[in-house]
PDB file of C-alpha atoms in Angstrom:
ATOM      1  CA  MET A   1       7.492  83.530 107.658  1.00  0.00           C
ATOM      2  CA  THR A   2       4.830  80.967 108.513  1.00  0.00           C
ATOM      3  CA  GLU A   3       3.653  81.083 104.914  1.00  0.00           C
ATOM      4  CA  GLY A   4       7.157  80.192 103.801  1.00  0.00           C
ATOM      5  CA  LEU A   5       7.054  77.117 105.973  1.00  0.00           C
ATOM      6  CA  THR A   6       3.734  75.901 104.596  1.00  0.00           C
ATOM      7  CA  LYS A   7       5.005  76.314 101.052  1.00  0.00           C
ATOM      8  CA  LYS A   8       8.028  74.204 101.657  1.00  0.00           C
ATOM      9  CA  SER A   9       8.225  71.285  99.237  1.00  0.00           C
ATOM     10  CA  THR A  10       7.496  67.748 100.265  1.00  0.00           C
ATOM     11  CA  SER A  11      10.775  66.870  98.597  1.00  0.00           C
ATOM     12  CA  SER A  12      12.673  68.458 101.467  1.00  0.00           C
ATOM     13  CA  HIS A  13      10.912  66.147 103.924  1.00  0.00           C
ATOM     14  CA  VAL A  14      11.780  63.209 101.720  1.00  0.00           C
ATOM     15  CA  ASP A  15      15.404  64.330 101.517  1.00  0.00           C
ATOM     16  CA  GLU A  16      15.640  64.478 105.318  1.00  0.00           C
ATOM     17  CA  LYS A  17      14.743  60.792 105.462  1.00  0.00           C
ATOM     18  CA  LYS A  18      17.392  59.829 102.943  1.00  0.00           C
ATOM     19  CA  ASP A  19      20.343  59.759 105.306  1.00  0.00           C
ATOM     20  CA  ASP A  20      22.033  56.436 104.993  1.00  0.00           C
ATOM     21  CA  VAL A  21      22.461  53.902 107.784  1.00  0.00           C
ATOM     22  CA  LEU A  22      26.071  54.888 108.354  1.00  0.00           C
ATOM     23  CA  GLY A  23      24.934  58.211 109.790  1.00  0.00           C
ATOM     24  CA  GLY A  24      25.918  60.412 106.867  1.00  0.00           C
ATOM     25  CA  ARG A  25      24.077  61.699 103.845  1.00  0.00           C
ATOM     26  CA  LYS A  26      23.016  58.984 101.430  1.00  0.00           C
ATOM     27  CA  LYS A  27      25.666  58.164  98.855  1.00  0.00           C
ATOM     28  CA  LYS A  28      24.735  58.912  95.263  1.00  0.00           C
ATOM     29  CA  LEU A  29      25.444  56.962  92.109  1.00  0.00           C
ATOM     30  CA  SER A  30      27.566  58.819  89.603  1.00  0.00           C
ATOM     31  CA  PRO A  31      25.513  59.988  86.589  1.00  0.00           C
ATOM     32  CA  LEU A  32      27.416  57.644  84.274  1.00  0.00           C
ATOM     33  CA  LEU A  33      26.945  54.612  86.523  1.00  0.00           C
ATOM     34  CA  LYS A  34      23.272  55.436  87.057  1.00  0.00           C
ATOM     35  CA  LEU A  35      22.749  55.642  83.296  1.00  0.00           C
ATOM     36  CA  ALA A  36      24.548  52.333  82.792  1.00  0.00           C
ATOM     37  CA  LEU A  37      22.423  50.624  85.440  1.00  0.00           C
ATOM     38  CA  GLU A  38      19.201  51.988  83.948  1.00  0.00           C
ATOM     39  CA  LEU A  39      19.959  51.233  80.305  1.00  0.00           C
ATOM     40  CA  GLY A  40      22.298  48.242  80.607  1.00  0.00           C
ATOM     41  CA  PRO A  41      19.702  45.493  81.170  1.00  0.00           C
ATOM     42  CA  LEU A  42      17.497  46.887  78.405  1.00  0.00           C
ATOM     43  CA  ALA A  43      20.396  47.042  75.938  1.00  0.00           C
ATOM     44  CA  LEU A  44      21.442  43.483  76.780  1.00  0.00           C
ATOM     45  CA  PHE A  45      17.832  42.346  76.384  1.00  0.00           C
ATOM     46  CA  PHE A  46      17.736  43.854  72.896  1.00  0.00           C
ATOM     47  CA  VAL A  47      21.051  42.299  71.820  1.00  0.00           C
ATOM     48  CA  ALA A  48      20.205  38.875  73.259  1.00  0.00           C
ATOM     49  CA  ASN A  49      16.817  38.844  71.539  1.00  0.00           C
ATOM     50  CA  ASN A  50      18.392  39.642  68.169  1.00  0.00           C
ATOM     51  CA  ARG A  51      20.946  36.850  68.536  1.00  0.00           C
ATOM     52  CA  TYR A  52      19.273  34.130  70.564  1.00  0.00           C
ATOM     53  CA  GLY A  53      15.551  34.868  70.758  1.00  0.00           C
ATOM     54  CA  ILE A  54      13.104  36.113  73.354  1.00  0.00           C
ATOM     55  CA  PHE A  55      13.573  33.322  75.900  1.00  0.00           C
ATOM     56  CA  ALA A  56      17.332  33.786  76.142  1.00  0.00           C
ATOM     57  CA  ALA A  57      16.791  37.543  76.195  1.00  0.00           C
ATOM     58  CA  THR A  58      14.374  37.160  79.098  1.00  0.00           C
ATOM     59  CA  GLY A  59      17.023  35.294  81.080  1.00  0.00           C
ATOM     60  CA  VAL A  60      19.557  38.009  80.305  1.00  0.00           C
ATOM     61  CA  LEU A  61      17.092  40.677  81.440  1.00  0.00           C
ATOM     62  CA  MET A  62      16.429  38.833  84.698  1.00  0.00           C
ATOM     63  CA  ALA A  63      20.141  38.540  85.414  1.00  0.00           C
ATOM     64  CA  GLY A  64      20.654  42.169  84.429  1.00  0.00           C
ATOM     65  CA  VAL A  65      18.105  43.590  86.866  1.00  0.00           C
ATOM     66  CA  VAL A  66      19.547  41.510  89.709  1.00  0.00           C
ATOM     67  CA  VAL A  67      23.056  42.808  88.971  1.00  0.00           C
ATOM     68  CA  THR A  68      21.662  46.344  88.830  1.00  0.00           C
ATOM     69  CA  LEU A  69      20.139  46.023  92.294  1.00  0.00           C
ATOM     70  CA  VAL A  70      23.291  44.481  93.748  1.00  0.00           C
ATOM     71  CA  VAL A  71      25.505  47.247  92.360  1.00  0.00           C
ATOM     72  CA  SER A  72      23.086  49.977  93.433  1.00  0.00           C
ATOM     73  CA  TRP A  73      22.910  48.597  96.958  1.00  0.00           C
ATOM     74  CA  GLY A  74      26.666  48.092  97.129  1.00  0.00           C
ATOM     75  CA  VAL A  75      27.353  51.707  96.208  1.00  0.00           C
ATOM     76  CA  THR A  76      24.536  53.549  98.003  1.00  0.00           C
ATOM     77  CA  ARG A  77      23.112  51.118 100.592  1.00  0.00           C
ATOM     78  CA  HIS A  78      19.763  52.211  99.173  1.00  0.00           C
ATOM     79  CA  LEU A  79      17.325  50.758  96.626  1.00  0.00           C
ATOM     80  CA  PRO A  80      14.992  53.227  94.873  1.00  0.00           C
ATOM     81  CA  ALA A  81      11.382  52.079  94.646  1.00  0.00           C
ATOM     82  CA  MET A  82      11.053  52.111  90.864  1.00  0.00           C
ATOM     83  CA  PRO A  83      14.016  49.799  90.050  1.00  0.00           C
ATOM     84  CA  LEU A  84      13.020  47.530  92.933  1.00  0.00           C
ATOM     85  CA  VAL A  85       9.424  47.086  91.730  1.00  0.00           C
ATOM     86  CA  THR A  86      10.611  46.737  88.139  1.00  0.00           C
ATOM     87  CA  ALA A  87      13.082  44.017  89.092  1.00  0.00           C
ATOM     88  CA  ALA A  88      10.453  42.127  91.096  1.00  0.00           C
ATOM     89  CA  LEU A  89       8.051  42.083  88.142  1.00  0.00           C
ATOM     90  CA  VAL A  90      10.806  41.106  85.707  1.00  0.00           C
ATOM     91  CA  LEU A  91      11.719  38.144  87.909  1.00  0.00           C
ATOM     92  CA  VAL A  92       8.103  37.026  88.391  1.00  0.00           C
ATOM     93  CA  PHE A  93       7.009  37.374  84.776  1.00  0.00           C
ATOM     94  CA  GLY A  94      10.359  36.203  83.459  1.00  0.00           C
ATOM     95  CA  THR A  95       9.993  33.011  85.475  1.00  0.00           C
ATOM     96  CA  LEU A  96       6.466  32.517  84.124  1.00  0.00           C
ATOM     97  CA  THR A  97       7.795  33.038  80.604  1.00  0.00           C
ATOM     98  CA  TYR A  98      10.341  30.268  81.121  1.00  0.00           C
ATOM     99  CA  VAL A  99       8.184  27.812  83.038  1.00  0.00           C
ATOM    100  CA  LEU A 100       5.214  28.085  80.673  1.00  0.00           C
ATOM    101  CA  HIS A 101       7.375  28.755  77.621  1.00  0.00           C
ATOM    102  CA  ASP A 102       5.077  31.622  76.700  1.00  0.00           C
ATOM    103  CA  GLU A 103       6.516  34.999  75.708  1.00  0.00           C
ATOM    104  CA  THR A 104       3.182  36.669  76.469  1.00  0.00           C
ATOM    105  CA  PHE A 105       4.154  37.035  80.113  1.00  0.00           C
ATOM    106  CA  ILE A 106       7.300  39.106  79.580  1.00  0.00           C
ATOM    107  CA  LYS A 107       5.281  41.372  77.280  1.00  0.00           C
ATOM    108  CA  LEU A 108       2.458  41.632  79.789  1.00  0.00           C
ATOM    109  CA  LYS A 109       4.945  42.662  82.459  1.00  0.00           C
ATOM    110  CA  VAL A 110       5.288  46.078  80.816  1.00  0.00           C
ATOM    111  CA  THR A 111       1.538  46.676  80.923  1.00  0.00           C
ATOM    112  CA  ILE A 112       1.248  45.651  84.567  1.00  0.00           C
ATOM    113  CA  LEU A 113       4.317  47.643  85.625  1.00  0.00           C
ATOM    114  CA  TYR A 114       3.105  50.919  84.152  1.00  0.00           C
ATOM    115  CA  SER A 115      -0.450  50.316  85.351  1.00  0.00           C
ATOM    116  CA  LEU A 116       0.844  49.815  88.901  1.00  0.00           C
ATOM    117  CA  PHE A 117       2.919  52.984  88.773  1.00  0.00           C
ATOM    118  CA  GLY A 118       0.025  55.001  87.365  1.00  0.00           C
ATOM    119  CA  ALA A 119      -2.484  53.671  89.889  1.00  0.00           C
ATOM    120  CA  GLY A 120      -0.050  54.034  92.777  1.00  0.00           C
ATOM    121  CA  LEU A 121       0.872  57.634  92.019  1.00  0.00           C
ATOM    122  CA  ILE A 122      -2.641  58.910  91.357  1.00  0.00           C
ATOM    123  CA  GLY A 123      -4.275  56.759  94.031  1.00  0.00           C
ATOM    124  CA  ALA A 124      -1.891  58.058  96.688  1.00  0.00           C
ATOM    125  CA  LEU A 125      -2.985  61.633  95.956  1.00  0.00           C
ATOM    126  CA  TYR A 126      -6.441  60.828  97.330  1.00  0.00           C
ATOM    127  CA  PHE A 127      -4.796  59.973 100.647  1.00  0.00           C
ATOM    128  CA  GLY A 128      -2.699  63.131 100.634  1.00  0.00           C
ATOM    129  CA  LYS A 129       0.506  61.278  99.777  1.00  0.00           C
ATOM    130  CA  LEU A 130       3.061  62.364  97.197  1.00  0.00           C
ATOM    131  CA  LEU A 131       4.911  59.253  96.057  1.00  0.00           C
ATOM    132  CA  LEU A 132       6.603  60.649  92.969  1.00  0.00           C
ATOM    133  CA  PRO A 133       9.833  61.792  94.693  1.00  0.00           C
ATOM    134  CA  ILE A 134      10.075  58.372  96.339  1.00  0.00           C
ATOM    135  CA  VAL A 135       9.281  56.353  93.203  1.00  0.00           C
ATOM    136  CA  PHE A 136      11.794  58.247  91.073  1.00  0.00           C
ATOM    137  CA  ASP A 137      14.261  58.923  93.904  1.00  0.00           C
ATOM    138  CA  LEU A 138      14.175  62.558  92.825  1.00  0.00           C
ATOM    139  CA  ALA A 139      16.143  65.362  94.437  1.00  0.00           C
ATOM    140  CA  ILE A 140      14.385  68.311  92.787  1.00  0.00           C
ATOM    141  CA  HIS A 141      12.887  70.954  95.059  1.00  0.00           C
ATOM    142  CA  ILE A 142       9.417  72.144  94.101  1.00  0.00           C
ATOM    143  CA  ASP A 143       6.347  73.120  96.100  1.00  0.00           C
ATOM    144  CA  ASP A 144       3.500  70.744  96.884  1.00  0.00           C
ATOM    145  CA  GLU A 145       1.289  72.090  94.103  1.00  0.00           C
ATOM    146  CA  GLY A 146       4.075  71.345  91.641  1.00  0.00           C
ATOM    147  CA  TRP A 147       4.440  67.815  92.978  1.00  0.00           C
ATOM    148  CA  ARG A 148       0.699  67.213  92.632  1.00  0.00           C
ATOM    149  CA  LYS A 149       0.635  68.432  89.038  1.00  0.00           C
ATOM    150  CA  LEU A 150       3.740  66.428  88.205  1.00  0.00           C
ATOM    151  CA  THR A 151       2.252  63.337  89.839  1.00  0.00           C
ATOM    152  CA  TRP A 152      -0.935  63.608  87.776  1.00  0.00           C
ATOM    153  CA  ARG A 153       1.062  64.001  84.590  1.00  0.00           C
ATOM    154  CA  TRP A 154       3.331  61.037  85.255  1.00  0.00           C
ATOM    155  CA  GLY A 155       0.448  58.886  86.456  1.00  0.00           C
ATOM    156  CA  LEU A 156      -1.546  59.512  83.278  1.00  0.00           C
ATOM    157  CA  PHE A 157       1.571  59.028  81.168  1.00  0.00           C
ATOM    158  CA  PHE A 158       2.157  55.621  82.765  1.00  0.00           C
ATOM    159  CA  PHE A 159      -1.424  54.630  81.957  1.00  0.00           C
ATOM    160  CA  PHE A 160      -0.829  55.778  78.384  1.00  0.00           C
ATOM    161  CA  LEU A 161       2.282  53.585  78.123  1.00  0.00           C
ATOM    162  CA  ALA A 162       0.384  50.616  79.572  1.00  0.00           C
ATOM    163  CA  GLY A 163      -2.371  51.008  76.990  1.00  0.00           C
ATOM    164  CA  LEU A 164       0.097  51.549  74.170  1.00  0.00           C
ATOM    165  CA  ASN A 165       2.002  48.403  75.119  1.00  0.00           C
ATOM    166  CA  GLU A 166      -1.233  46.401  75.138  1.00  0.00           C
ATOM    167  CA  VAL A 167      -2.020  47.524  71.592  1.00  0.00           C
ATOM    168  CA  VAL A 168       1.486  46.925  70.247  1.00  0.00           C
ATOM    169  CA  ARG A 169       2.037  43.513  71.850  1.00  0.00           C
ATOM    170  CA  ARG A 170      -1.226  42.232  70.355  1.00  0.00           C
ATOM    171  CA  VAL A 171      -0.654  43.348  66.753  1.00  0.00           C
ATOM    172  CA  VAL A 172       3.076  42.919  66.057  1.00  0.00           C
ATOM    173  CA  THR A 173       5.655  40.135  66.188  1.00  0.00           C
ATOM    174  CA  THR A 174       7.851  39.592  69.225  1.00  0.00           C
ATOM    175  CA  ASP A 175      10.921  41.051  67.510  1.00  0.00           C
ATOM    176  CA  VAL A 176       9.006  44.197  66.584  1.00  0.00           C
ATOM    177  CA  TRP A 177       7.702  44.440  70.147  1.00  0.00           C
ATOM    178  CA  VAL A 178      11.253  44.279  71.519  1.00  0.00           C
ATOM    179  CA  ASN A 179      12.232  47.118  69.180  1.00  0.00           C
ATOM    180  CA  PHE A 180       9.201  49.083  70.384  1.00  0.00           C
ATOM    181  CA  LYS A 181      10.176  48.498  74.022  1.00  0.00           C
ATOM    182  CA  VAL A 182      13.725  49.751  73.438  1.00  0.00           C
ATOM    183  CA  PHE A 183      13.304  52.389  70.741  1.00  0.00           C
ATOM    184  CA  GLY A 184       9.701  53.398  71.408  1.00  0.00           C
ATOM    185  CA  ILE A 185       8.962  53.490  75.126  1.00  0.00           C
ATOM    186  CA  LEU A 186      12.395  54.754  76.163  1.00  0.00           C
ATOM    187  CA  PRO A 187      12.491  57.797  73.815  1.00  0.00           C
ATOM    188  CA  LEU A 188       8.862  58.621  74.656  1.00  0.00           C
ATOM    189  CA  THR A 189       9.699  58.601  78.358  1.00  0.00           C
ATOM    190  CA  ILE A 190      12.759  60.800  77.882  1.00  0.00           C
ATOM    191  CA  LEU A 191      10.821  63.298  75.768  1.00  0.00           C
ATOM    192  CA  PHE A 192       7.983  63.370  78.297  1.00  0.00           C
ATOM    193  CA  ALA A 193      10.425  63.979  81.154  1.00  0.00           C
ATOM    194  CA  ILE A 194      12.057  66.853  79.253  1.00  0.00           C
ATOM    195  CA  ALA A 195       8.618  68.331  78.547  1.00  0.00           C
ATOM    196  CA  GLN A 196       8.044  68.655  82.312  1.00  0.00           C
ATOM    197  CA  THR A 197      10.917  71.128  82.695  1.00  0.00           C
ATOM    198  CA  PRO A 198       8.723  74.271  82.420  1.00  0.00           C
ATOM    199  CA  LEU A 199       6.408  72.959  85.154  1.00  0.00           C
ATOM    200  CA  ILE A 200       9.351  72.192  87.424  1.00  0.00           C
ATOM    201  CA  MET A 201      10.841  75.633  86.848  1.00  0.00           C
ATOM    202  CA  ARG A 202       7.534  77.369  87.639  1.00  0.00           C
ATOM    203  CA  HIS A 203       7.200  75.585  90.972  1.00  0.00           C
ATOM    204  CA  GLU A 204      10.857  75.398  91.956  1.00  0.00           C
ATOM    205  CA  ILE A 205      11.691  76.547  95.471  1.00  0.00           C
ATOM    206  CA  PRO A 206      14.774  78.803  95.680  1.00  0.00           C
ATOM    207  CA  PRO A 207      17.488  77.409  98.000  1.00  0.00           C
ATOM    208  CA  GLU A 208      17.320  80.446 100.287  1.00  0.00           C
ATOM    209  CA  GLU A 209      13.564  79.971 100.798  1.00  0.00           C
ATOM    210  CA  GLU A 210      13.911  76.236 101.333  1.00  0.00           C
ATOM    211  CA  ASN A 211      16.542  76.755 104.014  1.00  0.00           C
ATOM    212  CA  SER A 212      14.701  79.600 105.757  1.00  0.00           C
ATOM    213  CA  ASP A 213      13.084  77.278 108.292  1.00  0.00           C
ATOM    214  CA  THR A 214      16.465  76.579 109.856  1.00  0.00           C
ATOM    215  CA  HIS A 215      16.131  79.932 111.647  1.00  0.00           C
ATOM    216  CA  PHE A 216      12.948  78.953 113.526  1.00  0.00           C
TER     217      PHE A 216
END
């Protein structure tokens, strides 16, 4: 029985802290709305770049991430860490792009964003912290060993994306880079996430085991 308690996933502790300020369980975005909020700014960025160029597209992206945060907060009264950090960097580097009229900054934002996520996830492990469920706002239930393995994988993957972006942004035109950002990074991330399914299944905690501590 005690062993069952020690095996309990960190995700359950995270979930307990996710009650919203109104006293009930935190409201969730519908899958369709969540997808629209995640992909909408990127799609608008792509369209605006094709029609009006990178500087107009940067403005559209900045407006898009702000709208995303407003809608997310309005529906859930909660802002996940990853969209919040992403929006902050978009606004900072987007402003630099406009003020200095240099598209390098909006490209560099991608490198810095993924480097921060990679360093944050892996660095936190050395302090015994598991940030992945917080960063991704995940509701999966796996044991601590599973979270550690998943954190290492995502951390290294983020470093890979940061390095890949650095190579691409230096050797291709801006239009090609925008295509890479939309049709390269996004599919790679989706495929990588799907590839983690076997790991998640191996370390998944059955609902009956997760709820067993309610009897103590």
